[in-house]
């Protein structure tokens, strides 16, 4: 609106009143659950979203959606009575908005086991209609992911784009662990992001179910491959 006003020749004066303040630090924790792998329990496929939210709104979209499709992916696998070869670990990060405190602390505590981290995923860009995966890995890993997203034909979520990731998993991916994020039709994401509009009304239950399905299929398939993803 201001851009259009300026184009019409208005001189714009903005008076901004802010009441934000930085409070002292408090202790907060990541929430972690897992399905232990049957053959290589020490090897980890990680799915995640963050539990904290911005101070306005309810954080239903950012990132309640990502946290709970990750939770639901494990729940689905459990309900189906499946147990993959590797461990699938859910992490609901804390303190992402203040600066990925939960993600960074987790990395620092677990980086000594980095050779056992097979793949890291984070959904933090909306849980609208699922389209497929954003994924970063070497050529061979990309090919494997391409055949995995093909499994999602019945729900029309076969898109695969190089890239993706998330604030809380960046350190893992920078260190060479294959990883990615959920590709979804999120062109309206910034209508709601960090505003009072980010409430449960943004979430569509059917879309969330399909996002969970993508997450479950990708996590389970990678966790059940004979070998870890090449890196
Ligand atoms: Zn977020």
PDB file of N, CA and C in Angstrom, residues 51-92:
ATOM      1  N   UNK A  51       8.551 -25.815  18.097  1.00  0.00           N
ATOM      2  CA  UNK A  51       7.389 -25.664  18.991  1.00  0.00           C
ATOM      3  C   UNK A  51       7.183 -24.234  19.457  1.00  0.00           C
ATOM      4  N   UNK A  52       8.237 -23.448  19.505  1.00  0.00           N
ATOM      5  CA  UNK A  52       8.057 -22.064  19.960  1.00  0.00           C
ATOM      6  C   UNK A  52       7.446 -21.248  18.828  1.00  0.00           C
ATOM      7  N   UNK A  53       6.880 -20.088  19.185  1.00  0.00           N
ATOM      8  CA  UNK A  53       6.306 -19.249  18.129  1.00  0.00           C
ATOM      9  C   UNK A  53       6.554 -17.782  18.436  1.00  0.00           C
ATOM     10  N   UNK A  54       6.274 -16.947  17.457  1.00  0.00           N
ATOM     11  CA  UNK A  54       6.381 -15.499  17.606  1.00  0.00           C
ATOM     12  C   UNK A  54       5.376 -15.039  18.644  1.00  0.00           C
ATOM     13  N   UNK A  55       5.581 -13.858  19.225  1.00  0.00           N
ATOM     14  CA  UNK A  55       4.720 -13.459  20.345  1.00  0.00           C
ATOM     15  C   UNK A  55       3.295 -13.102  19.932  1.00  0.00           C
ATOM     16  N   UNK A  56       3.095 -12.659  18.687  1.00  0.00           N
ATOM     17  CA  UNK A  56       1.718 -12.384  18.263  1.00  0.00           C
ATOM     18  C   UNK A  56       1.131 -13.642  17.617  1.00  0.00           C
ATOM     19  N   UNK A  57      -0.184 -13.703  17.487  1.00  0.00           N
ATOM     20  CA  UNK A  57      -0.830 -14.872  16.899  1.00  0.00           C
ATOM     21  C   UNK A  57      -0.698 -16.076  17.806  1.00  0.00           C
ATOM     22  N   UNK A  58      -0.981 -17.243  17.249  1.00  0.00           N
ATOM     23  CA  UNK A  58      -0.912 -18.481  18.045  1.00  0.00           C
ATOM     24  C   UNK A  58       0.189 -19.421  17.574  1.00  0.00           C
ATOM     25  N   UNK A  59       0.812 -19.091  16.454  1.00  0.00           N
ATOM     26  CA  UNK A  59       1.861 -19.971  15.949  1.00  0.00           C
ATOM     27  C   UNK A  59       1.328 -21.284  15.407  1.00  0.00           C
ATOM     28  N   UNK A  60       0.059 -21.281  14.985  1.00  0.00           N
ATOM     29  CA  UNK A  60      -0.515 -22.528  14.459  1.00  0.00           C
ATOM     30  C   UNK A  60       0.179 -22.934  13.166  1.00  0.00           C
ATOM     31  N   UNK A  61       0.465 -21.941  12.312  1.00  0.00           N
ATOM     32  CA  UNK A  61       1.137 -22.225  11.048  1.00  0.00           C
ATOM     33  C   UNK A  61       2.652 -22.259  11.249  1.00  0.00           C
ATOM     34  N   UNK A  62       3.188 -21.288  11.965  1.00  0.00           N
ATOM     35  CA  UNK A  62       4.637 -21.183  12.209  1.00  0.00           C
ATOM     36  C   UNK A  62       4.930 -21.386  13.678  1.00  0.00           C
ATOM     37  N   UNK A  63       5.202 -22.588  14.157  1.00  0.00           N
ATOM     38  CA  UNK A  63       5.358 -23.729  13.271  1.00  0.00           C
ATOM     39  C   UNK A  63       4.587 -24.928  13.815  1.00  0.00           C
ATOM     40  N   UNK A  64       3.408 -24.645  14.412  1.00  0.00           N
ATOM     41  CA  UNK A  64       2.605 -25.763  14.909  1.00  0.00           C
ATOM     42  C   UNK A  64       2.387 -26.804  13.837  1.00  0.00           C
ATOM     43  N   UNK A  65       2.139 -26.338  12.598  1.00  0.00           N
ATOM     44  CA  UNK A  65       1.901 -27.258  11.480  1.00  0.00           C
ATOM     45  C   UNK A  65       3.086 -28.187  11.254  1.00  0.00           C
ATOM     46  N   UNK A  66       4.282 -27.616  11.169  1.00  0.00           N
ATOM     47  CA  UNK A  66       5.485 -28.422  10.908  1.00  0.00           C
ATOM     48  C   UNK A  66       5.789 -29.375  12.046  1.00  0.00           C
ATOM     49  N   UNK A  67       5.607 -28.876  13.291  1.00  0.00           N
ATOM     50  CA  UNK A  67       5.883 -29.722  14.455  1.00  0.00           C
ATOM     51  C   UNK A  67       4.924 -30.922  14.463  1.00  0.00           C
ATOM     52  N   UNK A  68       3.642 -30.661  14.160  1.00  0.00           N
ATOM     53  CA  UNK A  68       2.666 -31.738  14.314  1.00  0.00           C
ATOM     54  C   UNK A  68       2.545 -32.653  13.104  1.00  0.00           C
ATOM     55  N   UNK A  69       2.910 -32.196  11.898  1.00  0.00           N
ATOM     56  CA  UNK A  69       2.975 -33.201  10.811  1.00  0.00           C
ATOM     57  C   UNK A  69       4.158 -34.143  11.069  1.00  0.00           C
ATOM     58  N   UNK A  70       5.191 -33.631  11.740  1.00  0.00           N
ATOM     59  CA  UNK A  70       6.336 -34.486  12.079  1.00  0.00           C
ATOM     60  C   UNK A  70       5.920 -35.522  13.129  1.00  0.00           C
ATOM     61  N   UNK A  71       5.207 -35.062  14.145  1.00  0.00           N
ATOM     62  CA  UNK A  71       4.659 -35.957  15.180  1.00  0.00           C
ATOM     63  C   UNK A  71       3.777 -37.011  14.525  1.00  0.00           C
ATOM     64  N   UNK A  72       2.906 -36.546  13.621  1.00  0.00           N
ATOM     65  CA  UNK A  72       1.935 -37.445  12.992  1.00  0.00           C
ATOM     66  C   UNK A  72       2.624 -38.465  12.088  1.00  0.00           C
ATOM     67  N   UNK A  73       3.754 -38.088  11.501  1.00  0.00           N
ATOM     68  CA  UNK A  73       4.483 -39.046  10.653  1.00  0.00           C
ATOM     69  C   UNK A  73       4.881 -40.261  11.492  1.00  0.00           C
ATOM     70  N   UNK A  74       5.410 -40.035  12.688  1.00  0.00           N
ATOM     71  CA  UNK A  74       5.781 -41.152  13.571  1.00  0.00           C
ATOM     72  C   UNK A  74       4.541 -41.924  14.006  1.00  0.00           C
ATOM     73  N   UNK A  75       3.481 -41.170  14.309  1.00  0.00           N
ATOM     74  CA  UNK A  75       2.240 -41.801  14.749  1.00  0.00           C
ATOM     75  C   UNK A  75       1.688 -42.731  13.665  1.00  0.00           C
ATOM     76  N   UNK A  76       1.715 -42.256  12.406  1.00  0.00           N
ATOM     77  CA  UNK A  76       1.229 -43.073  11.281  1.00  0.00           C
ATOM     78  C   UNK A  76       2.021 -44.367  11.150  1.00  0.00           C
ATOM     79  N   UNK A  77       3.344 -44.228  11.221  1.00  0.00           N
ATOM     80  CA  UNK A  77       4.219 -45.398  11.069  1.00  0.00           C
ATOM     81  C   UNK A  77       3.919 -46.406  12.185  1.00  0.00           C
ATOM     82  N   UNK A  78       3.701 -45.876  13.373  1.00  0.00           N
ATOM     83  CA  UNK A  78       3.397 -46.747  14.514  1.00  0.00           C
ATOM     84  C   UNK A  78       2.025 -47.411  14.339  1.00  0.00           C
ATOM     85  N   UNK A  79       1.030 -46.618  13.916  1.00  0.00           N
ATOM     86  CA  UNK A  79      -0.318 -47.173  13.717  1.00  0.00           C
ATOM     87  C   UNK A  79      -0.330 -48.271  12.658  1.00  0.00           C
ATOM     88  N   UNK A  80       0.568 -48.133  11.673  1.00  0.00           N
ATOM     89  CA  UNK A  80       0.634 -49.148  10.601  1.00  0.00           C
ATOM     90  C   UNK A  80       1.437 -50.370  11.037  1.00  0.00           C
ATOM     91  N   UNK A  81       1.976 -50.321  12.245  1.00  0.00           N
ATOM     92  CA  UNK A  81       2.735 -51.454  12.766  1.00  0.00           C
ATOM     93  C   UNK A  81       4.076 -51.628  12.066  1.00  0.00           C
ATOM     94  N   UNK A  82       4.610 -50.520  11.510  1.00  0.00           N
ATOM     95  CA  UNK A  82       5.871 -50.616  10.771  1.00  0.00           C
ATOM     96  C   UNK A  82       7.044 -50.275  11.683  1.00  0.00           C
ATOM     97  N   UNK A  83       8.157 -50.923  11.432  1.00  0.00           N
ATOM     98  CA  UNK A  83       9.375 -50.578  12.155  1.00  0.00           C
ATOM     99  C   UNK A  83      10.536 -50.618  11.173  1.00  0.00           C
ATOM    100  N   UNK A  84      11.066 -49.463  10.812  1.00  0.00           N
ATOM    101  CA  UNK A  84      12.143 -49.424   9.816  1.00  0.00           C
ATOM    102  C   UNK A  84      13.465 -49.911  10.405  1.00  0.00           C
ATOM    103  N   UNK A  85      14.430 -50.106   9.520  1.00  0.00           N
ATOM    104  CA  UNK A  85      15.754 -50.577   9.964  1.00  0.00           C
ATOM    105  C   UNK A  85      16.454 -49.555  10.855  1.00  0.00           C
ATOM    106  N   UNK A  86      16.287 -48.268  10.479  1.00  0.00           N
ATOM    107  CA  UNK A  86      16.932 -47.208  11.268  1.00  0.00           C
ATOM    108  C   UNK A  86      15.929 -46.524  12.190  1.00  0.00           C
ATOM    109  N   UNK A  87      16.457 -45.797  13.159  1.00  0.00           N
ATOM    110  CA  UNK A  87      15.619 -45.035  14.081  1.00  0.00           C
ATOM    111  C   UNK A  87      15.071 -43.780  13.390  1.00  0.00           C
ATOM    112  N   UNK A  88      13.766 -43.553  13.544  1.00  0.00           N
ATOM    113  CA  UNK A  88      13.191 -42.278  13.097  1.00  0.00           C
ATOM    114  C   UNK A  88      12.975 -41.444  14.346  1.00  0.00           C
ATOM    115  N   UNK A  89      13.631 -40.307  14.380  1.00  0.00           N
ATOM    116  CA  UNK A  89      13.560 -39.443  15.562  1.00  0.00           C
ATOM    117  C   UNK A  89      12.821 -38.153  15.243  1.00  0.00           C
ATOM    118  N   UNK A  90      11.830 -37.851  16.066  1.00  0.00           N
ATOM    119  CA  UNK A  90      11.097 -36.590  15.970  1.00  0.00           C
ATOM    120  C   UNK A  90      11.731 -35.587  16.927  1.00  0.00           C
ATOM    121  N   UNK A  91      12.041 -34.402  16.430  1.00  0.00           N
ATOM    122  CA  UNK A  91      12.449 -33.328  17.337  1.00  0.00           C
ATOM    123  C   UNK A  91      11.552 -32.122  17.108  1.00  0.00           C
ATOM    124  N   UNK A  92      10.930 -31.670  18.196  1.00  0.00           N
ATOM    125  CA  UNK A  92      10.177 -30.416  18.161  1.00  0.00           C
ATOM    126  C   UNK A  92      11.074 -29.401  18.865  1.00  0.00           C
TER     127      UNK A  92
END
